[in-house]
mmCIF file of C-alpha atoms in Angstrom:
data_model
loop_
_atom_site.group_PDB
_atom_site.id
_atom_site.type_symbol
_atom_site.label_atom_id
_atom_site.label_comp_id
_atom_site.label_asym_id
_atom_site.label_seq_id
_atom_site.Cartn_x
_atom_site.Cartn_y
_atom_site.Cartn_z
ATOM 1 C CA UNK A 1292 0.000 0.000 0.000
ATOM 2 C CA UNK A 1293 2.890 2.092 0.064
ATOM 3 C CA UNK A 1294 4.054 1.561 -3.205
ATOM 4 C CA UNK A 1295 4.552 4.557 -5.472
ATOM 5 C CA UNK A 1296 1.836 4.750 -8.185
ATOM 6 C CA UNK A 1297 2.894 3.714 -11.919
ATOM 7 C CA UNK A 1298 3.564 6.645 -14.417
ATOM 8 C CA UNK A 1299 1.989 5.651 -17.588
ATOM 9 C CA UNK A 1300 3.724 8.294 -19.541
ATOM 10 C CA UNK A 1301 6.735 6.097 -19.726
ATOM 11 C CA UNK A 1302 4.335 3.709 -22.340
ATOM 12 C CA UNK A 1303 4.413 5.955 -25.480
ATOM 13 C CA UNK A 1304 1.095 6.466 -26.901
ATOM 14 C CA UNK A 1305 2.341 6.132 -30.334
ATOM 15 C CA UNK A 1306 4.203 2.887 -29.600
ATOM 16 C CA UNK A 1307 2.549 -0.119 -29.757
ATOM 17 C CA UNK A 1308 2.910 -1.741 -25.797
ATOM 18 C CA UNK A 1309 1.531 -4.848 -24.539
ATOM 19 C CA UNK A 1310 1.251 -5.721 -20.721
ATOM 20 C CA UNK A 1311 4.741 -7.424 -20.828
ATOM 21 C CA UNK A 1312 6.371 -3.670 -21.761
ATOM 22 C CA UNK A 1313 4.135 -2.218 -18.602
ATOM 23 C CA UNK A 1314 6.490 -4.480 -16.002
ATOM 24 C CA UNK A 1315 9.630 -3.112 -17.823
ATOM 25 C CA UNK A 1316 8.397 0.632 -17.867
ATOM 26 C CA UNK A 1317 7.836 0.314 -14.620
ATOM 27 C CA UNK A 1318 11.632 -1.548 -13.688
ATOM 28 C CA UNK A 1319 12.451 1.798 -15.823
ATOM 29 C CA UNK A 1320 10.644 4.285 -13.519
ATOM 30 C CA UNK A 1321 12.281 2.791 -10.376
ATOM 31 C CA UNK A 1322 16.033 2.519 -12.234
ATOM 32 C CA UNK A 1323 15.522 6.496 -13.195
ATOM 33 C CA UNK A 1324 14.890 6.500 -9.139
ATOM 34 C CA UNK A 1325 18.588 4.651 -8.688
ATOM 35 C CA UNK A 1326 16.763 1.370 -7.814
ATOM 36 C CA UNK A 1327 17.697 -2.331 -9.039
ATOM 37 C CA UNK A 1328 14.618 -3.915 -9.841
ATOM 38 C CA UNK A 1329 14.927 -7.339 -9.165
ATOM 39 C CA UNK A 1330 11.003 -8.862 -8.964
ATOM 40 C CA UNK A 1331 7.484 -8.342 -10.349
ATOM 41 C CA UNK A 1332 3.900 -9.907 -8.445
ATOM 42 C CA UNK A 1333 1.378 -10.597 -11.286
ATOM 43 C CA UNK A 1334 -1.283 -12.810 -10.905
ATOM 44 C CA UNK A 1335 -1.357 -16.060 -12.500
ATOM 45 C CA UNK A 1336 -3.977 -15.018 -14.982
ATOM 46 C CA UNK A 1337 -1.773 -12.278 -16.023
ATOM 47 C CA UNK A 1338 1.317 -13.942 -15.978
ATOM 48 C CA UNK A 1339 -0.591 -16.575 -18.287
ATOM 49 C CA UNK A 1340 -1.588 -13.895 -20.526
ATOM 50 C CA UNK A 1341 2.349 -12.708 -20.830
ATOM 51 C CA UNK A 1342 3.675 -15.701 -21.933
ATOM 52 C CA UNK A 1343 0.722 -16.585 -24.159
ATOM 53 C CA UNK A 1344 1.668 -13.845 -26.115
ATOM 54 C CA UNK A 1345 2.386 -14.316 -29.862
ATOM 55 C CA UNK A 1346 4.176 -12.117 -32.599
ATOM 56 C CA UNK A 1347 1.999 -11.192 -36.129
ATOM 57 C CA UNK A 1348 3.928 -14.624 -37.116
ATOM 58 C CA UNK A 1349 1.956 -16.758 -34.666
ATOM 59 C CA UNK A 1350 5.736 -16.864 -32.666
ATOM 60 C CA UNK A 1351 5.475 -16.441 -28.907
ATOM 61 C CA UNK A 1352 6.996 -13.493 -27.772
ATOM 62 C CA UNK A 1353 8.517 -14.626 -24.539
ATOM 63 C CA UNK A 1354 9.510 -18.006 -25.497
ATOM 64 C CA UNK A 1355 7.906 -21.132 -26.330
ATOM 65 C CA UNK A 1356 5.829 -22.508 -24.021
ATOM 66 C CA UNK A 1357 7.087 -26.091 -24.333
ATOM 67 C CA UNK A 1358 10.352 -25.064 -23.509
ATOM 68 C CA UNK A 1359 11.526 -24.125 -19.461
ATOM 69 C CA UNK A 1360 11.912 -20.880 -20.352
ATOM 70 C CA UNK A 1361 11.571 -19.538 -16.395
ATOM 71 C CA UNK A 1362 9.231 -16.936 -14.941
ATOM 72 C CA UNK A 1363 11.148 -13.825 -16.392
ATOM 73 C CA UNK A 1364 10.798 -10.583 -17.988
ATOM 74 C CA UNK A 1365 12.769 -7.516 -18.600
ATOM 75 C CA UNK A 1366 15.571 -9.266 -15.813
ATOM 76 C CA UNK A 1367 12.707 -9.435 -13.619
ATOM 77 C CA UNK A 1368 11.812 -12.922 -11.489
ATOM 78 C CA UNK A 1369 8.136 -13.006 -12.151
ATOM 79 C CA UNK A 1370 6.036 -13.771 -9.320
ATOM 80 C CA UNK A 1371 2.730 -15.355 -10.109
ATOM 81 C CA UNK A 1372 0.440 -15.620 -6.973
ATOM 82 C CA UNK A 1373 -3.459 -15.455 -6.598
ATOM 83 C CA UNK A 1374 -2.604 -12.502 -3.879
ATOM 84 C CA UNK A 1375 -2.050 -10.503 -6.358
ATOM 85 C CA UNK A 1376 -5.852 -9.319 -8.022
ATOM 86 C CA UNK A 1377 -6.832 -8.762 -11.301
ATOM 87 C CA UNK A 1378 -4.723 -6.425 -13.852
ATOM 88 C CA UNK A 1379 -2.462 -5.057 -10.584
ATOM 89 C CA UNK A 1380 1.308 -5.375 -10.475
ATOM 90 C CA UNK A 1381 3.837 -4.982 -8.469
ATOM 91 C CA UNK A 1382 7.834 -4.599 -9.171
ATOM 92 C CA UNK A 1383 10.153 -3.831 -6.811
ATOM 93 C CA UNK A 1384 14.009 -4.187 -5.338
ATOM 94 C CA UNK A 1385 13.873 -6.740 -2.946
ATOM 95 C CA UNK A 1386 17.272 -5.351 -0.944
ATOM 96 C CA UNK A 1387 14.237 -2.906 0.127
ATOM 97 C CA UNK A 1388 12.402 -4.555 2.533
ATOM 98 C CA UNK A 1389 13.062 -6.780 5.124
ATOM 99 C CA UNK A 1390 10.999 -10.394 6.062
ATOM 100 C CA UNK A 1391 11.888 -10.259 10.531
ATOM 101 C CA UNK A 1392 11.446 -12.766 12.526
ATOM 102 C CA UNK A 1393 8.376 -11.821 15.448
ATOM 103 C CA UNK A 1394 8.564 -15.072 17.654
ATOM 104 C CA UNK A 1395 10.509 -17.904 17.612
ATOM 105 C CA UNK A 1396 9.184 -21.179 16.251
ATOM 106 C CA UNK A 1397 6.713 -22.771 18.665
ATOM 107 C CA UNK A 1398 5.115 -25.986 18.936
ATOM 108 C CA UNK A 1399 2.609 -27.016 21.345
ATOM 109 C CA UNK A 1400 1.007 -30.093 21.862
ATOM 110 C CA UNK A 1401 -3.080 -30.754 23.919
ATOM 111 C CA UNK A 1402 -4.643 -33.319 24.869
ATOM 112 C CA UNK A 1403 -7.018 -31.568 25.914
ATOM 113 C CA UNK A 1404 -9.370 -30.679 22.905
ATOM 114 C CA UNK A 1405 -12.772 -31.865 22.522
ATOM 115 C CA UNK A 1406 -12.719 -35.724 22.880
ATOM 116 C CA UNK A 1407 -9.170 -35.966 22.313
ATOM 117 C CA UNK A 1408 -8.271 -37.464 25.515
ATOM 118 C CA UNK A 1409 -10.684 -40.276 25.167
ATOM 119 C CA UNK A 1410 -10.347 -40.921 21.796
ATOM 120 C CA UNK A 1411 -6.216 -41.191 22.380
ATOM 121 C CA UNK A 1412 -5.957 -38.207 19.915
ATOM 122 C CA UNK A 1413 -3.305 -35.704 20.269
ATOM 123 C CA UNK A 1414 -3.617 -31.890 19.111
ATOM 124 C CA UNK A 1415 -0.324 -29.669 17.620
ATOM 125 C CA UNK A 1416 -0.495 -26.460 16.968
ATOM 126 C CA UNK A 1417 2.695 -25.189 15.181
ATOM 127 C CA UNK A 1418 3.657 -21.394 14.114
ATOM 128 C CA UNK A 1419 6.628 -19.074 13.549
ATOM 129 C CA UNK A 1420 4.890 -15.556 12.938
ATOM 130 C CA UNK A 1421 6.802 -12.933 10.487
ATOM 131 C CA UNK A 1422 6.884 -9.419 9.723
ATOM 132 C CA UNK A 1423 7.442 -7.649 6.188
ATOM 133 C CA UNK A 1424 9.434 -4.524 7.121
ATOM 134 C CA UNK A 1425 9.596 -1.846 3.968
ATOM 135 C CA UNK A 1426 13.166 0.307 4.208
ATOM 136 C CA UNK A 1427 12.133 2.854 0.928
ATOM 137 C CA UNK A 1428 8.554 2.512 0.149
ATOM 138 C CA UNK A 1429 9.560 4.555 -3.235
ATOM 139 C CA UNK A 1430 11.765 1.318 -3.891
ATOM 140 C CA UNK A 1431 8.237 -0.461 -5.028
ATOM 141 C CA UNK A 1432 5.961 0.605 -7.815
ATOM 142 C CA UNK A 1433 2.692 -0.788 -8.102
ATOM 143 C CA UNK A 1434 -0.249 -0.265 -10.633
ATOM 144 C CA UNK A 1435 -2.811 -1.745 -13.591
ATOM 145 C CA UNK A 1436 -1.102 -4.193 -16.398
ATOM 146 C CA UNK A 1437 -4.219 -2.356 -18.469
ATOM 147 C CA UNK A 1438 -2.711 0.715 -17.785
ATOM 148 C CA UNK A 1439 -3.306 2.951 -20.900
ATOM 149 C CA UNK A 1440 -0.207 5.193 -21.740
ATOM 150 C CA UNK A 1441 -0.885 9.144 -21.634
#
């Protein structure tokens, strides 16, 4: 939610763009920032869309999909995930934010739950709980893959 917004101006409205080019416009905007941008979320729909794209030839433009071509674009690791809604993106540099460590792993085991005890049943309840810390929320961009240049 912190994410800075996408500027569609990069797209040229005389260019022909497709939502492949919107990822690497926006890797563009955050490299003009002095960013590395090193990942883009999509969600699997989109991401399908991308690599089902074909050339006037009936050639795919990413790569065939027969082949292990990897989830890449523009030197971006392409992240498909159903987290991600609709047309949105995300791209980012990942040295920008920080996954920390809230509690320590616990396990703990009852006996105790409904009929547990006489059934001989046993209860475990395992977690490790994580936070996402963001170092330069201008390190992200987020916006539409439809996004419509200016």
């Amino acid at each position: 939610t912190t994410a800075t917004a996408f500027d569609t101006s990069i797209l040229g409205a005389s260019q022909g763009w497709n939502r492949i080019d919107v990822l690497g416009a926006a890797a563009v905007q955050l490299q003009e920032l002095g960013y590395s941008p090193d990942f883009a979320v999509v969600s699997p729909r989109s991401w399908f869309k991308m690599i089902s794209l074909r050339t006037s030839i009936g050639g795919y433009v990413l790569s065939d999909p027969r082949t292990a071509m990897g989830e890449r674009a523009y030197s971006l690791t392409i992240i498909p995930t159903p987290a991600m809604s609709g047309d949105g993106f995300l791209v980012g540099d990942s040295s920008k934010a920080i996954i920390r460590m809230r509690e320590q792993t616990s396990v703990n085991l009852s006996y105790e739950h409904a009929s547990n005890w006489t059934s001989n049943l046993c209860t475990a309840l395992a977690e490790q709980r994580f936070g996402l810390q963001i170092l330069r929320p201008d390190g992200f961009i987020q916006g539409s893959l439809a996004s419509s240049p200016v």
